[in-house]
Amino acid sequence: MRRILITNDDGIDAEGIYKLVKESVHFGEVWVIAPDSQRSTTSHCITLRDHIDIFPYDMGISGVRAFTCSGTPADCVRVGSIAVMDEKPDIVLSGINYGYNTATDMQYSGTAGAAFEGAFQGYPSIAFSEGTEYQDISSKYLHDILDEYIDMEFRKGYILNVNFPDCPLSEFKGILRDRALSESMIYKDGYKLVEKLENGGRRYRVDGQYREIAEDGTDLRAVFDNYISIGYVANIS
């Protein structure tokens, strides 16, 4: 039977991972090793100088073996596939992330970091993400995308990146494959001064300005135009 390892960066109690697990049980034996709390923007960070705690967790989904992990999403894949699972996974699935993982944001994403760790360990790996307002598209098309890619061929150093657009079904336009990674960004980041501190210190907070600028043929352009974006992404070196 196909062995599927699932993780995320939003934490094991996030809505997106439940959706992914519930759909994945139709395709094989599901193991979940996911962070015990929010771990967004941890990228491909791993734990080397501290212990990692693993605890059994009841997701309430029949046949699923689930565990919380005190480490990062990449830790979940490492310790999960090397130490927790009784056999190596056939595929790693990460997500479904709350918010897009496209364009330059990929370098910060814990969702992508977990998938990249899966690829580094030698497993085909898929990262799933969606918008923050509508989840209609993933609910309708997740099964079909899993069915199409669950047995995808391993490409060393690459993951498959899937983003569902943030729109209602009535505005959805279709699926675009082979999307390139955009060189743009959803938020143009700056920093604003929020407080002056003692001894000349200053406290800043990130201040991102939303924009919809993206090149044709890219992942970001696809989701801006209400398409599902699917494309391979190379690990960042």
C-alpha positions as a printed NumPy array, in Angstrom:
array([[  0.   ,   0.   ,   0.   ],
       [  1.176,   3.524,  -0.786],
       [  2.583,   5.312,   2.305],
       [  1.841,   9.03 ,   2.564],
       [  3.531,  11.409,   5.007],
       [  1.639,  14.656,   5.632],
       [  2.791,  17.772,   7.441],
       [  2.233,  21.536,   7.361],
       [  3.443,  24.764,   8.956],
       [  0.15 ,  26.04 ,  10.38 ],
       [  0.059,  23.364,  13.078],
       [ -1.67 ,  20.005,  13.399],
       [ -5.031,  21.533,  14.33 ],
       [ -5.221,  23.75 ,  11.22 ],
       [ -8.211,  23.337,   8.899],
       [ -6.041,  22.869,   5.811],
       [ -4.21 ,  19.796,   7.039],
       [ -7.486,  18.123,   8.007],
       [ -8.784,  18.631,   4.486],
       [ -5.586,  17.195,   3.001],
       [ -5.612,  14.187,   5.346],
       [ -9.293,  13.397,   4.744],
       [ -8.717,  13.341,   0.986],
       [ -5.396,  11.486,   1.163],
       [ -6.84 ,   8.452,   2.978],
       [ -8.423,   7.468,  -0.359],
       [ -4.918,   7.012,  -1.793],
       [ -3.042,   5.005,   0.813],
       [ -1.77 ,   4.644,   4.368],
       [ -1.562,   8.106,   5.915],
       [  0.925,   9.215,   8.538],
       [  0.758,  12.75 ,   9.928],
       [  3.696,  14.336,  11.702],
       [  2.947,  18.032,  12.052],
       [  4.028,  20.934,  14.281],
       [  2.282,  21.222,  17.634],
       [  1.602,  24.921,  16.93 ],
       [  2.03 ,  27.598,  14.289],
       [  5.386,  27.461,  12.453],
       [  4.837,  29.727,   9.443],
       [  7.836,  31.376,   7.717],
       [ 10.315,  28.88 ,   9.171],
       [ 11.545,  28.029,   5.661],
       [ 13.807,  24.932,   5.598],
       [ 15.059,  25.423,   9.154],
       [ 15.852,  22.263,  11.155],
       [ 16.621,  21.581,  14.821],
       [ 20.186,  20.504,  15.573],
       [ 21.019,  21.748,  19.078],
       [ 17.859,  20.857,  20.948],
       [ 15.654,  17.811,  21.365],
       [ 12.497,  17.152,  19.353],
       [  9.401,  15.884,  21.162],
       [  6.901,  13.626,  19.381],
       [  3.478,  12.83 ,  20.861],
       [  0.586,  10.718,  19.512],
       [ -2.371,  12.824,  18.4  ],
       [ -5.952,  11.834,  17.632],
       [ -7.188,  13.589,  14.502],
       [-10.481,  11.715,  14.626],
       [ -9.92 ,  10.243,  11.148],
       [-10.07 ,   6.46 ,  10.936],
       [ -6.827,   4.688,  10.074],
       [ -4.653,   7.793,  10.266],
       [ -1.562,   7.638,  12.461],
       [ -0.87 ,  11.168,  13.668],
       [  1.764,  12.802,  15.855],
       [  2.626,  16.3  ,  17.001],
       [  6.198,  17.524,  16.699],
       [  7.897,  20.259,  18.717],
       [ 10.163,  21.135,  15.804],
       [  9.849,  22.814,  12.434],
       [  7.966,  21.521,   9.373],
       [ 11.258,  20.26 ,   7.92 ],
       [ 11.947,  18.512,  11.249],
       [  8.573,  16.797,  10.911],
       [  9.618,  15.256,   7.604],
       [ 13.096,  14.3  ,   8.841],
       [ 12.138,  12.701,  12.151],
       [  8.88 ,  11.387,  10.729],
       [ 10.401,   9.524,   7.799],
       [ 13.618,   8.474,   9.546],
       [ 12.447,   7.599,  13.064],
       [  8.665,   7.582,  13.496],
       [  7.333,   5.74 ,  10.453],
       [  7.965,   2.011,  10.298],
       [  8.804,   2.302,   6.575],
       [  9.861,   5.186,   4.355],
       [  7.058,   7.221,   2.743],
       [  6.31 ,   6.974,  -0.948],
       [  5.361,  10.652,  -1.062],
       [  5.364,  13.731,   1.193],
       [  2.433,  16.162,   1.153],
       [  2.687,  19.54 ,   2.883],
       [ -0.252,  21.858,   3.573],
       [ -2.832,  22.954,   2.766],
       [ -1.283,  26.254,   3.774],
       [ -3.431,  29.214,   4.839],
       [ -2.242,  31.785,   2.308],
       [ -0.431,  31.483,  -1.01 ],
       [  3.088,  30.131,  -1.332],
       [  4.111,  31.616,  -4.641],
       [  6.849,  33.722,  -6.172],
       [  9.546,  35.034,  -3.825],
       [  7.539,  34.018,  -0.744],
       [  8.653,  30.441,  -1.422],
       [ 12.019,  31.139,   0.209],
       [ 10.333,  31.86 ,   3.559],
       [  7.622,  29.212,   3.487],
       [  7.615,  26.444,   6.088],
       [  5.152,  24.571,   3.871],
       [  7.634,  24.616,   1.004],
       [ 10.515,  23.932,   3.41 ],
       [  8.887,  20.672,   4.509],
       [  8.366,  19.625,   0.891],
       [ 11.966,  20.53 ,   0.021],
       [ 13.14 ,  18.396,   2.939],
       [ 11.076,  15.537,   1.536],
       [ 12.794,  15.964,  -1.824],
       [ 16.18 ,  16.167,  -0.097],
       [ 15.431,  12.84 ,   1.618],
       [ 14.541,  11.322,  -1.759],
       [ 10.718,  11.391,  -1.71 ],
       [  8.404,  12.94 ,  -4.306],
       [  6.941,  15.941,  -2.511],
       [  4.024,  18.312,  -3.084],
       [  3.305,  21.637,  -1.352],
       [ -0.33 ,  22.797,  -1.266],
       [ -1.493,  26.336,  -0.499],
       [ -4.606,  28.454,  -0.945],
       [ -5.974,  31.94 ,  -0.347],
       [ -7.217,  33.116,   3.011],
       [-10.846,  33.929,   2.153],
       [-12.221,  31.154,  -0.072],
       [-11.551,  27.42 ,   0.22 ],
       [-14.153,  26.336,  -2.355],
       [-11.637,  25.471,  -5.059],
       [ -9.489,  23.166,  -2.935],
       [-12.607,  21.408,  -1.649],
       [-13.704,  20.617,  -5.197],
       [-10.391,  19.913,  -6.97 ],
       [ -8.019,  18.503,  -4.335],
       [ -9.03 ,  14.9  ,  -4.989],
       [ -8.488,  15.218,  -8.737],
       [ -5.062,  16.802,  -8.297],
       [ -4.   ,  14.112,  -5.841],
       [ -5.221,  11.456,  -8.242],
       [ -3.155,  12.999, -11.039],
       [  0.089,  13.501,  -9.116],
       [  0.138,  10.998,  -6.232],
       [  2.412,   8.665,  -8.214],
       [  4.487,  11.378,  -9.833],
       [  8.074,  10.562, -10.73 ],
       [ 10.72 ,  11.783,  -8.312],
       [ 12.739,  14.719,  -9.632],
       [ 15.844,  15.268,  -7.529],
       [ 15.92 ,  18.749,  -6.029],
       [ 12.385,  19.645,  -7.144],
       [  8.964,  19.807,  -5.528],
       [  5.543,  20.213,  -7.081],
       [  3.898,  23.438,  -5.915],
       [  0.103,  23.746,  -6.024],
       [ -1.793,  26.95 ,  -5.226],
       [ -5.579,  27.243,  -5.204],
       [ -6.959,  30.693,  -6.093],
       [ -8.783,  32.859,  -3.581],
       [-12.131,  33.094,  -5.324],
       [-15.588,  31.518,  -5.287],
       [-16.315,  28.631,  -7.637],
       [-18.387,  30.925,  -9.845],
       [-15.25 ,  32.928, -10.704],
       [-12.835,  29.993, -11.047],
       [-11.279,  29.696, -14.53 ],
       [ -9.457,  26.351, -14.538],
       [ -6.069,  24.737, -13.958],
       [ -2.761,  26.004, -15.354],
       [  0.171,  23.579, -15.239],
       [  3.893,  24.108, -15.7  ],
       [  3.764,  27.53 , -14.1  ],
       [  7.12 ,  29.189, -13.514],
       [  7.979,  30.758, -10.176],
       [  7.309,  34.473, -10.353],
       [ 10.102,  36.896,  -9.505],
       [  7.528,  39.287,  -8.094],
       [  5.883,  39.36 ,  -4.656],
       [  2.38 ,  39.796,  -3.271],
       [  3.486,  42.243,  -0.591],
       [  6.213,  44.832,  -1.123],
       [  7.704,  44.911,   2.346],
       [  8.875,  47.901,   4.291],
       [  9.205,  48.56 ,   7.999],
       [  7.511,  51.223,  10.097],
       [  8.754,  52.612,  13.359],
       [  6.2  ,  51.783,  16.059],
       [  8.031,  52.829,  19.195],
       [ 11.189,  54.541,  20.386],
       [ 12.85 ,  52.64 ,  23.194],
       [ 15.245,  53.532,  25.966],
       [ 18.964,  53.892,  25.238],
       [ 18.364,  54.903,  21.636],
       [ 16.538,  51.728,  20.689],
       [ 13.839,  51.551,  18.04 ],
       [ 11.046,  49.022,  17.554],
       [  9.935,  48.248,  14.002],
       [  7.113,  46.211,  12.52 ],
       [  6.909,  44.873,   8.993],
       [  4.599,  46.959,   6.801],
       [  3.7  ,  45.162,   3.579],
       [  1.919,  46.896,   0.703],
       [ -0.363,  44.557,  -1.277],
       [ -0.036,  44.547,  -5.052],
       [ -1.061,  42.358,  -7.991],
       [  1.964,  42.551, -10.244],
       [  3.185,  39.311, -11.831],
       [  4.635,  38.065, -15.087],
       [  2.614,  36.05 , -17.607],
       [  3.082,  32.282, -17.324],
       [  3.892,  32.371, -13.609],
       [  2.313,  30.93 , -10.482],
       [  1.409,  34.336,  -9.072],
       [ -0.217,  35.493, -12.314],
       [ -2.29 ,  32.304, -12.357],
       [ -3.789,  32.741,  -8.883],
       [ -4.335,  36.455,  -9.441],
       [ -6.354,  35.461, -12.532],
       [ -8.367,  32.829, -10.557],
       [ -6.637,  29.696, -11.856],
       [ -5.14 ,  26.799,  -9.918],
       [ -1.388,  27.065, -10.366],
       [  0.701,  23.89 , -10.616],
       [  4.425,  23.88 , -11.277],
       [  7.761,  22.375, -10.291],
       [ 10.062,  24.465,  -8.12 ],
       [ 13.781,  23.86 ,  -7.659],
       [ 15.281,  23.879,  -4.19 ],
       [ 16.946,  27.162,  -3.328],
       [ 20.724,  26.788,  -3.305]])
